[in-house]
mmCIF file of C-alpha atoms in Angstrom:
data_model
loop_
_atom_site.group_PDB
_atom_site.id
_atom_site.type_symbol
_atom_site.label_atom_id
_atom_site.label_comp_id
_atom_site.label_asym_id
_atom_site.label_seq_id
_atom_site.Cartn_x
_atom_site.Cartn_y
_atom_site.Cartn_z
ATOM 1 C CA UNK A 903 14.268 45.894 24.955
ATOM 2 C CA UNK A 904 12.879 46.705 21.415
ATOM 3 C CA UNK A 905 10.225 44.155 20.308
ATOM 4 C CA UNK A 906 11.254 44.409 16.725
ATOM 5 C CA UNK A 907 14.030 45.560 14.125
ATOM 6 C CA UNK A 908 14.140 49.080 12.656
ATOM 7 C CA UNK A 909 14.201 49.152 8.798
ATOM 8 C CA UNK A 910 16.239 51.841 6.768
ATOM 9 C CA UNK A 911 12.955 53.381 5.975
ATOM 10 C CA UNK A 912 12.379 54.222 9.581
ATOM 11 C CA UNK A 913 9.388 51.827 9.882
ATOM 12 C CA UNK A 914 9.547 49.011 12.718
ATOM 13 C CA UNK A 915 9.424 45.567 11.665
ATOM 14 C CA UNK A 916 6.930 43.172 13.482
ATOM 15 C CA UNK A 917 9.331 40.297 13.370
ATOM 16 C CA UNK A 918 10.704 39.347 16.738
ATOM 17 C CA UNK A 919 14.411 39.659 17.570
ATOM 18 C CA UNK A 920 14.674 35.885 17.974
ATOM 19 C CA UNK A 921 12.984 35.345 14.473
ATOM 20 C CA UNK A 922 15.424 37.799 12.864
ATOM 21 C CA UNK A 923 18.159 36.104 14.534
ATOM 22 C CA UNK A 924 17.133 32.809 13.211
ATOM 23 C CA UNK A 925 17.003 34.220 9.647
ATOM 24 C CA UNK A 926 20.349 35.724 10.118
ATOM 25 C CA UNK A 927 21.895 32.762 11.422
ATOM 26 C CA UNK A 928 22.833 30.943 8.249
ATOM 27 C CA UNK A 929 24.446 34.273 7.160
ATOM 28 C CA UNK A 930 26.641 34.227 10.215
ATOM 29 C CA UNK A 931 27.366 30.577 9.872
ATOM 30 C CA UNK A 932 28.602 31.397 6.381
ATOM 31 C CA UNK A 933 30.727 34.330 7.480
ATOM 32 C CA UNK A 934 32.263 32.205 10.323
ATOM 33 C CA UNK A 935 32.848 29.365 7.585
ATOM 34 C CA UNK A 936 34.850 32.030 5.499
ATOM 35 C CA UNK A 937 36.871 33.019 8.243
ATOM 36 C CA UNK A 938 37.712 29.413 9.186
ATOM 37 C CA UNK A 939 38.115 28.409 5.507
ATOM 38 C CA UNK A 940 39.932 31.110 3.577
ATOM 39 C CA UNK A 941 40.116 28.841 0.599
ATOM 40 C CA UNK A 942 36.357 29.116 0.006
ATOM 41 C CA UNK A 943 35.241 25.611 1.018
ATOM 42 C CA UNK A 944 32.830 26.908 3.593
ATOM 43 C CA UNK A 945 29.923 26.325 1.543
ATOM 44 C CA UNK A 946 30.819 22.674 0.915
ATOM 45 C CA UNK A 947 31.002 22.311 4.639
ATOM 46 C CA UNK A 948 27.422 23.725 5.051
ATOM 47 C CA UNK A 949 26.299 21.508 2.307
ATOM 48 C CA UNK A 950 27.774 18.495 4.162
ATOM 49 C CA UNK A 951 26.239 19.573 7.359
ATOM 50 C CA UNK A 952 22.669 19.918 5.705
ATOM 51 C CA UNK A 953 23.112 16.617 3.917
ATOM 52 C CA UNK A 954 23.896 14.819 7.213
ATOM 53 C CA UNK A 955 21.177 16.463 8.840
ATOM 54 C CA UNK A 956 18.752 15.354 6.107
ATOM 55 C CA UNK A 957 20.076 11.772 6.225
ATOM 56 C CA UNK A 958 19.521 11.814 9.926
ATOM 57 C CA UNK A 959 16.022 12.962 9.683
ATOM 58 C CA UNK A 960 15.450 10.167 6.956
ATOM 59 C CA UNK A 961 17.017 7.735 9.201
ATOM 60 C CA UNK A 962 14.931 8.819 12.277
ATOM 61 C CA UNK A 963 11.644 8.587 9.897
ATOM 62 C CA UNK A 964 12.557 5.132 8.770
ATOM 63 C CA UNK A 965 13.313 3.812 12.188
ATOM 64 C CA UNK A 966 9.834 5.121 13.391
ATOM 65 C CA UNK A 967 8.230 3.540 10.637
ATOM 66 C CA UNK A 968 9.999 0.022 11.288
ATOM 67 C CA UNK A 969 9.178 0.624 15.123
ATOM 68 C CA UNK A 970 5.658 1.110 14.394
ATOM 69 C CA UNK A 971 5.345 -1.923 12.082
ATOM 70 C CA UNK A 972 7.369 -4.090 14.661
ATOM 71 C CA UNK A 973 4.995 -3.099 17.439
ATOM 72 C CA UNK A 974 2.080 -4.832 15.612
ATOM 73 C CA UNK A 975 1.807 -8.472 17.164
ATOM 74 C CA UNK A 976 2.001 -11.073 14.501
ATOM 75 C CA UNK A 977 -0.769 -13.322 14.130
ATOM 76 C CA UNK A 978 -0.254 -16.682 15.674
ATOM 77 C CA UNK A 979 1.017 -19.389 13.198
ATOM 78 C CA UNK A 980 -1.997 -21.547 14.223
ATOM 79 C CA UNK A 981 -5.627 -20.935 14.593
ATOM 80 C CA UNK A 982 -7.258 -20.438 17.934
ATOM 81 C CA UNK A 983 -9.449 -23.012 19.473
ATOM 82 C CA UNK A 984 -12.598 -20.771 18.659
ATOM 83 C CA UNK A 985 -11.526 -20.394 14.958
ATOM 84 C CA UNK A 986 -10.753 -24.054 14.512
ATOM 85 C CA UNK A 987 -14.299 -24.804 15.824
ATOM 86 C CA UNK A 988 -15.873 -22.378 13.558
ATOM 87 C CA UNK A 989 -13.851 -23.820 10.670
ATOM 88 C CA UNK A 990 -14.948 -27.322 11.412
ATOM 89 C CA UNK A 991 -18.620 -26.294 11.740
ATOM 90 C CA UNK A 992 -18.382 -24.585 8.465
ATOM 91 C CA UNK A 993 -16.548 -27.605 6.766
ATOM 92 C CA UNK A 994 -19.370 -29.778 8.196
ATOM 93 C CA UNK A 995 -22.097 -27.579 6.821
ATOM 94 C CA UNK A 996 -20.361 -27.665 3.412
ATOM 95 C CA UNK A 997 -20.045 -31.358 3.298
ATOM 96 C CA UNK A 998 -23.528 -31.988 4.447
ATOM 97 C CA UNK A 999 -24.958 -29.744 1.780
ATOM 98 C CA UNK A 1000 -23.042 -31.217 -0.817
ATOM 99 C CA UNK A 1001 -23.779 -34.518 0.091
ATOM 100 C CA UNK A 1002 -27.535 -33.613 0.190
ATOM 101 C CA UNK A 1003 -27.666 -32.177 -3.385
ATOM 102 C CA UNK A 1004 -25.363 -34.806 -5.112
ATOM 103 C CA UNK A 1005 -26.662 -38.123 -3.493
ATOM 104 C CA UNK A 1006 -28.954 -38.786 -6.254
ATOM 105 C CA UNK A 1007 -26.872 -36.898 -8.927
ATOM 106 C CA UNK A 1008 -26.179 -38.579 -12.258
ATOM 107 C CA UNK A 1009 -22.308 -38.307 -12.224
ATOM 108 C CA UNK A 1010 -21.762 -39.881 -15.766
ATOM 109 C CA UNK A 1011 -24.130 -36.957 -17.042
ATOM 110 C CA UNK A 1012 -21.710 -34.483 -15.168
ATOM 111 C CA UNK A 1013 -18.719 -36.085 -16.958
ATOM 112 C CA UNK A 1014 -20.576 -35.554 -20.080
ATOM 113 C CA UNK A 1015 -21.222 -32.053 -19.398
ATOM 114 C CA UNK A 1016 -17.602 -31.396 -18.784
ATOM 115 C CA UNK A 1017 -16.520 -33.283 -21.968
ATOM 116 C CA UNK A 1018 -18.874 -31.067 -24.097
ATOM 117 C CA UNK A 1019 -17.765 -27.772 -22.932
ATOM 118 C CA UNK A 1020 -16.191 -25.186 -24.952
ATOM 119 C CA UNK A 1021 -12.877 -24.684 -23.078
ATOM 120 C CA UNK A 1022 -12.079 -21.355 -24.933
ATOM 121 C CA UNK A 1023 -15.356 -19.810 -23.320
ATOM 122 C CA UNK A 1024 -14.422 -21.329 -19.947
ATOM 123 C CA UNK A 1025 -10.892 -20.002 -20.265
ATOM 124 C CA UNK A 1026 -12.410 -16.609 -20.848
ATOM 125 C CA UNK A 1027 -14.400 -17.034 -17.804
ATOM 126 C CA UNK A 1028 -11.319 -17.778 -15.884
ATOM 127 C CA UNK A 1029 -9.846 -14.853 -17.187
ATOM 128 C CA UNK A 1030 -12.527 -12.752 -15.895
ATOM 129 C CA UNK A 1031 -12.113 -14.345 -12.508
ATOM 130 C CA UNK A 1032 -8.546 -13.435 -12.474
ATOM 131 C CA UNK A 1033 -9.460 -9.669 -13.307
ATOM 132 C CA UNK A 1034 -11.992 -9.773 -10.538
ATOM 133 C CA UNK A 1035 -9.126 -10.027 -8.080
ATOM 134 C CA UNK A 1036 -7.221 -7.331 -9.817
ATOM 135 C CA UNK A 1037 -10.433 -4.968 -9.751
ATOM 136 C CA UNK A 1038 -10.926 -5.945 -5.986
ATOM 137 C CA UNK A 1039 -7.373 -5.082 -5.172
ATOM 138 C CA UNK A 1040 -7.610 -1.819 -6.993
ATOM 139 C CA UNK A 1041 -10.739 -0.925 -5.185
ATOM 140 C CA UNK A 1042 -8.915 -1.480 -1.741
ATOM 141 C CA UNK A 1043 -5.955 0.585 -3.064
ATOM 142 C CA UNK A 1044 -8.423 3.502 -3.642
ATOM 143 C CA UNK A 1045 -9.748 3.087 -0.020
ATOM 144 C CA UNK A 1046 -6.217 3.208 1.141
ATOM 145 C CA UNK A 1047 -5.393 6.497 -0.689
ATOM 146 C CA UNK A 1048 -8.624 7.894 0.641
ATOM 147 C CA UNK A 1049 -7.622 7.350 3.966
ATOM 148 C CA UNK A 1050 -4.169 8.990 3.496
ATOM 149 C CA UNK A 1051 -2.049 6.000 2.877
ATOM 150 C CA UNK A 1052 0.602 6.531 0.023
ATOM 151 C CA UNK A 1053 0.401 2.960 -1.215
ATOM 152 C CA UNK A 1054 1.323 1.785 -4.686
ATOM 153 C CA UNK A 1055 -1.336 0.081 -6.950
ATOM 154 C CA UNK A 1056 0.871 -2.947 -7.368
ATOM 155 C CA UNK A 1057 1.674 -3.542 -3.781
ATOM 156 C CA UNK A 1058 -2.003 -3.213 -2.875
ATOM 157 C CA UNK A 1059 -3.282 -5.545 -5.629
ATOM 158 C CA UNK A 1060 -0.287 -8.141 -4.520
ATOM 159 C CA UNK A 1061 -1.435 -8.029 -0.794
ATOM 160 C CA UNK A 1062 -5.110 -8.357 -1.710
ATOM 161 C CA UNK A 1063 -4.218 -11.338 -3.837
ATOM 162 C CA UNK A 1064 -2.360 -12.876 -0.904
ATOM 163 C CA UNK A 1065 -5.516 -12.341 1.225
ATOM 164 C CA UNK A 1066 -7.829 -13.773 -1.421
ATOM 165 C CA UNK A 1067 -5.685 -16.966 -1.374
ATOM 166 C CA UNK A 1068 -5.715 -17.124 2.403
ATOM 167 C CA UNK A 1069 -9.440 -16.781 2.260
ATOM 168 C CA UNK A 1070 -9.920 -20.057 0.269
ATOM 169 C CA UNK A 1071 -8.269 -22.065 3.259
ATOM 170 C CA UNK A 1072 -8.869 -19.892 6.377
ATOM 171 C CA UNK A 1073 -11.868 -18.266 7.990
ATOM 172 C CA UNK A 1074 -12.237 -14.745 6.424
ATOM 173 C CA UNK A 1075 -11.444 -13.059 9.666
ATOM 174 C CA UNK A 1076 -8.039 -14.860 9.827
ATOM 175 C CA UNK A 1077 -7.232 -14.112 6.285
ATOM 176 C CA UNK A 1078 -8.076 -10.317 6.725
ATOM 177 C CA UNK A 1079 -5.926 -10.189 9.865
ATOM 178 C CA UNK A 1080 -2.931 -11.548 8.038
ATOM 179 C CA UNK A 1081 -3.429 -9.062 5.311
ATOM 180 C CA UNK A 1082 -3.568 -6.165 7.727
ATOM 181 C CA UNK A 1083 -0.463 -7.537 9.477
ATOM 182 C CA UNK A 1084 1.488 -7.915 6.144
ATOM 183 C CA UNK A 1085 0.444 -4.444 5.141
ATOM 184 C CA UNK A 1086 1.398 -2.816 8.375
ATOM 185 C CA UNK A 1087 4.887 -4.498 8.095
ATOM 186 C CA UNK A 1088 5.482 -2.394 4.847
ATOM 187 C CA UNK A 1089 5.082 0.786 7.131
ATOM 188 C CA UNK A 1090 1.494 1.541 6.889
ATOM 189 C CA UNK A 1091 -0.685 2.879 9.730
ATOM 190 C CA UNK A 1092 -2.509 0.235 11.570
ATOM 191 C CA UNK A 1093 -5.680 2.086 12.196
ATOM 192 C CA UNK A 1094 -6.008 3.233 8.428
ATOM 193 C CA UNK A 1095 -5.134 -0.198 7.243
ATOM 194 C CA UNK A 1096 -7.892 -1.939 9.359
ATOM 195 C CA UNK A 1097 -10.314 0.567 8.472
ATOM 196 C CA UNK A 1098 -9.553 0.166 4.802
ATOM 197 C CA UNK A 1099 -10.310 -3.580 4.935
ATOM 198 C CA UNK A 1100 -13.712 -2.836 6.639
ATOM 199 C CA UNK A 1101 -14.491 -0.177 4.188
ATOM 200 C CA UNK A 1102 -13.623 -2.296 1.046
ATOM 201 C CA UNK A 1103 -15.934 -5.159 2.474
ATOM 202 C CA UNK A 1104 -18.760 -3.103 3.310
ATOM 203 C CA UNK A 1105 -18.642 -1.273 0.235
ATOM 204 C CA UNK A 1106 -18.711 -4.479 -1.911
ATOM 205 C CA UNK A 1107 -21.479 -5.965 0.161
ATOM 206 C CA UNK A 1108 -23.667 -2.903 0.277
ATOM 207 C CA UNK A 1109 -23.667 -2.310 -3.495
ATOM 208 C CA UNK A 1110 -24.189 -6.093 -3.940
ATOM 209 C CA UNK A 1111 -27.371 -6.031 -1.525
ATOM 210 C CA UNK A 1112 -28.723 -2.939 -3.124
ATOM 211 C CA UNK A 1113 -28.393 -4.689 -6.553
ATOM 212 C CA UNK A 1114 -30.355 -7.760 -4.991
ATOM 213 C CA UNK A 1115 -33.066 -5.610 -3.720
ATOM 214 C CA UNK A 1116 -33.404 -3.654 -7.061
ATOM 215 C CA UNK A 1117 -33.832 -6.835 -9.066
ATOM 216 C CA UNK A 1118 -35.907 -8.552 -6.377
ATOM 217 C CA UNK A 1119 -39.436 -8.230 -8.006
ATOM 218 C CA UNK A 1120 -38.019 -9.555 -11.338
ATOM 219 C CA UNK A 1121 -36.318 -12.632 -9.436
ATOM 220 C CA UNK A 1122 -39.617 -13.386 -7.487
ATOM 221 C CA UNK A 1123 -41.673 -13.666 -10.619
ATOM 222 C CA UNK A 1124 -38.864 -15.318 -12.901
ATOM 223 C CA UNK A 1125 -37.748 -17.898 -10.283
ATOM 224 C CA UNK A 1126 -40.980 -18.315 -8.151
ATOM 225 C CA UNK A 1127 -39.108 -18.123 -4.713
ATOM 226 C CA UNK A 1128 -41.393 -16.559 -2.104
ATOM 227 C CA UNK A 1129 -38.632 -16.020 0.547
ATOM 228 C CA UNK A 1130 -37.108 -13.296 -1.748
ATOM 229 C CA UNK A 1131 -40.181 -11.233 -1.781
ATOM 230 C CA UNK A 1132 -39.193 -8.874 1.110
ATOM 231 C CA UNK A 1133 -36.049 -10.139 2.426
ATOM 232 C CA UNK A 1134 -33.708 -8.292 0.238
ATOM 233 C CA UNK A 1135 -35.410 -5.034 0.750
ATOM 234 C CA UNK A 1136 -35.197 -5.496 4.482
ATOM 235 C CA UNK A 1137 -31.549 -6.091 4.390
ATOM 236 C CA UNK A 1138 -30.755 -3.246 2.052
ATOM 237 C CA UNK A 1139 -32.768 -0.985 4.436
ATOM 238 C CA UNK A 1140 -30.813 -2.137 7.418
ATOM 239 C CA UNK A 1141 -27.699 -1.649 5.580
ATOM 240 C CA UNK A 1142 -28.660 1.885 4.605
ATOM 241 C CA UNK A 1143 -29.402 2.581 8.257
ATOM 242 C CA UNK A 1144 -25.980 1.253 9.372
ATOM 243 C CA UNK A 1145 -24.296 3.493 7.242
ATOM 244 C CA UNK A 1146 -26.155 6.547 8.119
ATOM 245 C CA UNK A 1147 -25.440 5.686 11.775
ATOM 246 C CA UNK A 1148 -21.833 5.249 11.209
ATOM 247 C CA UNK A 1149 -21.757 8.593 9.515
ATOM 248 C CA UNK A 1150 -23.106 10.462 12.593
ATOM 249 C CA UNK A 1151 -21.620 8.310 15.286
ATOM 250 C CA UNK A 1152 -18.733 10.530 15.936
ATOM 251 C CA UNK A 1153 -20.989 13.427 16.970
ATOM 252 C CA UNK A 1154 -22.746 11.543 19.633
ATOM 253 C CA UNK A 1155 -19.861 9.654 21.282
ATOM 254 C CA UNK A 1156 -17.714 12.397 23.132
ATOM 255 C CA UNK A 1157 -19.509 11.731 26.529
ATOM 256 C CA UNK A 1158 -18.350 8.034 26.549
ATOM 257 C CA UNK A 1159 -14.923 8.502 25.168
ATOM 258 C CA UNK A 1160 -13.508 6.552 28.198
ATOM 259 C CA UNK A 1161 -14.787 3.368 26.651
ATOM 260 C CA UNK A 1162 -12.502 1.849 24.032
ATOM 261 C CA UNK A 1163 -15.136 0.365 22.049
ATOM 262 C CA UNK A 1164 -16.837 3.845 21.665
ATOM 263 C CA UNK A 1165 -13.455 5.434 20.744
ATOM 264 C CA UNK A 1166 -13.188 2.855 17.991
ATOM 265 C CA UNK A 1167 -16.594 3.431 16.944
ATOM 266 C CA UNK A 1168 -15.709 7.216 16.739
ATOM 267 C CA UNK A 1169 -12.516 6.883 14.732
ATOM 268 C CA UNK A 1170 -14.369 4.561 12.301
ATOM 269 C CA UNK A 1171 -17.051 7.076 11.959
ATOM 270 C CA UNK A 1172 -14.440 9.981 11.205
ATOM 271 C CA UNK A 1173 -12.634 7.779 8.575
ATOM 272 C CA UNK A 1174 -16.091 7.123 6.934
ATOM 273 C CA UNK A 1175 -16.599 10.818 6.487
ATOM 274 C CA UNK A 1176 -12.988 11.064 5.315
ATOM 275 C CA UNK A 1177 -13.659 8.487 2.687
ATOM 276 C CA UNK A 1178 -16.897 9.803 1.670
ATOM 277 C CA UNK A 1179 -15.715 13.273 1.134
ATOM 278 C CA UNK A 1180 -12.472 12.320 -0.547
ATOM 279 C CA UNK A 1181 -11.989 12.555 -4.281
ATOM 280 C CA UNK A 1182 -11.893 8.588 -4.451
ATOM 281 C CA UNK A 1183 -15.547 8.185 -3.388
ATOM 282 C CA UNK A 1184 -16.997 8.357 -6.937
ATOM 283 C CA UNK A 1185 -14.373 6.254 -8.606
ATOM 284 C CA UNK A 1186 -14.737 3.642 -5.757
ATOM 285 C CA UNK A 1187 -18.407 3.381 -6.346
ATOM 286 C CA UNK A 1188 -18.059 3.088 -10.239
ATOM 287 C CA UNK A 1189 -15.187 0.418 -9.780
ATOM 288 C CA UNK A 1190 -17.404 -1.665 -7.364
ATOM 289 C CA UNK A 1191 -20.185 -1.625 -10.029
ATOM 290 C CA UNK A 1192 -17.568 -2.780 -12.521
ATOM 291 C CA UNK A 1193 -16.518 -5.545 -10.154
ATOM 292 C CA UNK A 1194 -20.015 -6.955 -9.891
ATOM 293 C CA UNK A 1195 -20.593 -6.696 -13.815
ATOM 294 C CA UNK A 1196 -17.340 -8.760 -14.277
ATOM 295 C CA UNK A 1197 -18.635 -11.384 -11.702
ATOM 296 C CA UNK A 1198 -21.703 -11.717 -13.846
ATOM 297 C CA UNK A 1199 -19.647 -11.693 -17.234
ATOM 298 C CA UNK A 1200 -17.331 -14.499 -15.762
ATOM 299 C CA UNK A 1201 -20.333 -16.825 -14.835
ATOM 300 C CA UNK A 1202 -22.019 -15.967 -18.154
ATOM 301 C CA UNK A 1203 -18.846 -16.998 -19.957
ATOM 302 C CA UNK A 1204 -18.610 -20.394 -18.152
ATOM 303 C CA UNK A 1205 -22.379 -20.958 -18.745
ATOM 304 C CA UNK A 1206 -21.936 -20.220 -22.419
ATOM 305 C CA UNK A 1207 -19.049 -22.654 -22.255
ATOM 306 C CA UNK A 1208 -21.163 -25.506 -20.815
ATOM 307 C CA UNK A 1209 -24.059 -24.670 -23.283
ATOM 308 C CA UNK A 1210 -26.517 -23.688 -20.652
ATOM 309 C CA UNK A 1211 -29.790 -22.327 -22.169
ATOM 310 C CA UNK A 1212 -29.941 -19.238 -19.955
ATOM 311 C CA UNK A 1213 -30.238 -15.723 -21.158
ATOM 312 C CA UNK A 1214 -27.868 -12.879 -20.181
ATOM 313 C CA UNK A 1215 -30.515 -11.296 -18.343
ATOM 314 C CA UNK A 1216 -31.213 -14.083 -16.030
ATOM 315 C CA UNK A 1217 -27.270 -14.144 -15.106
ATOM 316 C CA UNK A 1218 -27.802 -10.563 -13.944
ATOM 317 C CA UNK A 1219 -30.880 -11.598 -12.034
ATOM 318 C CA UNK A 1220 -29.470 -14.562 -10.238
ATOM 319 C CA UNK A 1221 -25.673 -14.247 -9.882
ATOM 320 C CA UNK A 1222 -25.897 -11.380 -7.095
ATOM 321 C CA UNK A 1223 -28.105 -13.710 -5.026
ATOM 322 C CA UNK A 1224 -25.655 -16.471 -5.328
ATOM 323 C CA UNK A 1225 -22.717 -14.214 -4.478
ATOM 324 C CA UNK A 1226 -24.653 -12.907 -1.383
ATOM 325 C CA UNK A 1227 -25.395 -16.494 -0.270
ATOM 326 C CA UNK A 1228 -21.745 -17.627 -0.577
ATOM 327 C CA UNK A 1229 -20.400 -14.632 1.428
ATOM 328 C CA UNK A 1230 -22.615 -15.749 4.476
ATOM 329 C CA UNK A 1231 -20.390 -17.315 7.018
ATOM 330 C CA UNK A 1232 -22.052 -20.583 6.994
ATOM 331 C CA UNK A 1233 -19.795 -22.667 4.732
ATOM 332 C CA UNK A 1234 -16.219 -22.895 3.483
ATOM 333 C CA UNK A 1235 -15.878 -20.418 0.735
ATOM 334 C CA UNK A 1236 -19.363 -20.881 -0.211
ATOM 335 C CA UNK A 1237 -18.968 -24.636 -1.072
ATOM 336 C CA UNK A 1238 -22.328 -26.486 -0.796
ATOM 337 C CA UNK A 1239 -24.552 -23.381 -0.426
ATOM 338 C CA UNK A 1240 -23.551 -22.230 -3.934
ATOM 339 C CA UNK A 1241 -24.324 -25.595 -5.590
ATOM 340 C CA UNK A 1242 -27.559 -25.984 -3.511
ATOM 341 C CA UNK A 1243 -28.761 -22.460 -4.621
ATOM 342 C CA UNK A 1244 -27.624 -22.839 -8.332
ATOM 343 C CA UNK A 1245 -29.425 -26.178 -8.693
ATOM 344 C CA UNK A 1246 -32.715 -24.884 -7.208
ATOM 345 C CA UNK A 1247 -32.699 -21.462 -9.209
ATOM 346 C CA UNK A 1248 -31.478 -22.946 -12.600
ATOM 347 C CA UNK A 1249 -33.818 -25.696 -12.218
ATOM 348 C CA UNK A 1250 -36.637 -23.056 -12.305
ATOM 349 C CA UNK A 1251 -35.167 -22.314 -15.826
ATOM 350 C CA UNK A 1252 -35.212 -25.867 -17.086
ATOM 351 C CA UNK A 1253 -31.580 -26.369 -16.629
ATOM 352 C CA UNK A 1254 -30.795 -30.105 -15.628
ATOM 353 C CA UNK A 1255 -29.321 -30.735 -12.105
ATOM 354 C CA UNK A 1256 -26.188 -32.304 -13.547
ATOM 355 C CA UNK A 1257 -25.449 -29.165 -15.799
ATOM 356 C CA UNK A 1258 -26.301 -26.856 -13.019
ATOM 357 C CA UNK A 1259 -23.862 -28.695 -10.749
ATOM 358 C CA UNK A 1260 -21.253 -28.763 -13.161
ATOM 359 C CA UNK A 1261 -21.619 -25.153 -13.516
ATOM 360 C CA UNK A 1262 -21.444 -24.237 -9.853
ATOM 361 C CA UNK A 1263 -18.305 -26.464 -9.352
ATOM 362 C CA UNK A 1264 -16.487 -24.875 -12.340
ATOM 363 C CA UNK A 1265 -17.167 -21.397 -10.675
ATOM 364 C CA UNK A 1266 -15.805 -22.493 -7.463
ATOM 365 C CA UNK A 1267 -12.983 -24.366 -8.839
ATOM 366 C CA UNK A 1268 -11.859 -21.674 -11.198
ATOM 367 C CA UNK A 1269 -12.025 -18.995 -8.356
ATOM 368 C CA UNK A 1270 -9.727 -21.248 -6.315
ATOM 369 C CA UNK A 1271 -7.485 -21.577 -9.236
ATOM 370 C CA UNK A 1272 -7.544 -17.768 -9.836
ATOM 371 C CA UNK A 1273 -6.331 -17.212 -6.239
ATOM 372 C CA UNK A 1274 -3.254 -19.296 -6.358
ATOM 373 C CA UNK A 1275 -0.863 -16.545 -7.531
ATOM 374 C CA UNK A 1276 -1.528 -15.016 -3.977
ATOM 375 C CA UNK A 1277 0.588 -18.074 -2.764
ATOM 376 C CA UNK A 1278 3.688 -17.031 -4.906
ATOM 377 C CA UNK A 1279 3.057 -13.457 -3.906
ATOM 378 C CA UNK A 1280 3.073 -14.500 -0.085
ATOM 379 C CA UNK A 1281 6.264 -16.604 -0.570
ATOM 380 C CA UNK A 1282 8.027 -13.618 -2.299
ATOM 381 C CA UNK A 1283 6.805 -11.090 0.312
ATOM 382 C CA UNK A 1284 8.364 -13.208 3.009
ATOM 383 C CA UNK A 1285 11.549 -13.493 0.941
ATOM 384 C CA UNK A 1286 11.711 -9.869 0.194
ATOM 385 C CA UNK A 1287 11.200 -9.032 3.945
ATOM 386 C CA UNK A 1288 13.803 -11.528 4.963
ATOM 387 C CA UNK A 1289 16.383 -10.162 2.446
ATOM 388 C CA UNK A 1290 16.673 -13.148 0.282
ATOM 389 C CA UNK A 1291 15.135 -11.619 -2.860
#
């Protein structure tokens, strides 16, 4: 049997007979359609058949996405015993620290600080807090896009806002788990979603730690706090080493791929390279810096509203330290830790304790208020999925 077709010019085509038949099949179908349909409606029948095939393919794709989403178990409605114990320990730590820093506080002076505040500047600080959530949601959206997920900006910001609200009342791990589940329910890949949450958190924290390490010499001299002499630099060095290790981990794990944790590290390493080499890497870095500058601006506006005698340079020095301290998993949303640290650091600048406490409480309170739209978005998300909206 000949392996190709003879062309009119006498040359032999390299196309296999089966391939040629495959290309000729539509012509044959069209001819047969003309025979069966002398009125010339064969083309419409073929179009209908193609339309049915396309619709069937779309239906199968949609079914696969729904099946993949349904395969992910929903987080339990209640916290586990371990999570409850951790939350209670954090709550106790927050209450204990707040009691320690406020037991000798002049609360009439605190009320006086609130009454003298410029609420226009405080409102501007609140608007900046809201903008911080939007910027963080956009940063997560960029990570999702870098990992190949075709997610819209508005849905990503919406889901991030929901997670931000949940983190005010739940342990951060539980809030992130719920955000992952809500995202996967929309049809996005589980692995990429989990990795995107990890990368977004790590990127924000690493840039913050490097910032703290960079300003550490100035903070040590300005605030005279010896513990800050080498600690930020050590943490930043550990963070850089961790990122470097993650980038090369997939090259050294082939021998132990039978272990699940090794496979997970390898896939995380592969996605790290995918993120670093994507077109989103530079915009991600820039947006992360913008997010941190915005946090400083928010605190500065609130401080100006309260009339604190603090320079803008000082805000750039101590706010990153405060943010890092509130991220540590030792309190509920940073309450207590933030107040103790701000009272200590601002006291070095001559700010009275009652003004520093008012400043700290306003920062935490406005951040909690800014997260409340996440509750409405969570309710809307549930209603959309159930068909009520």
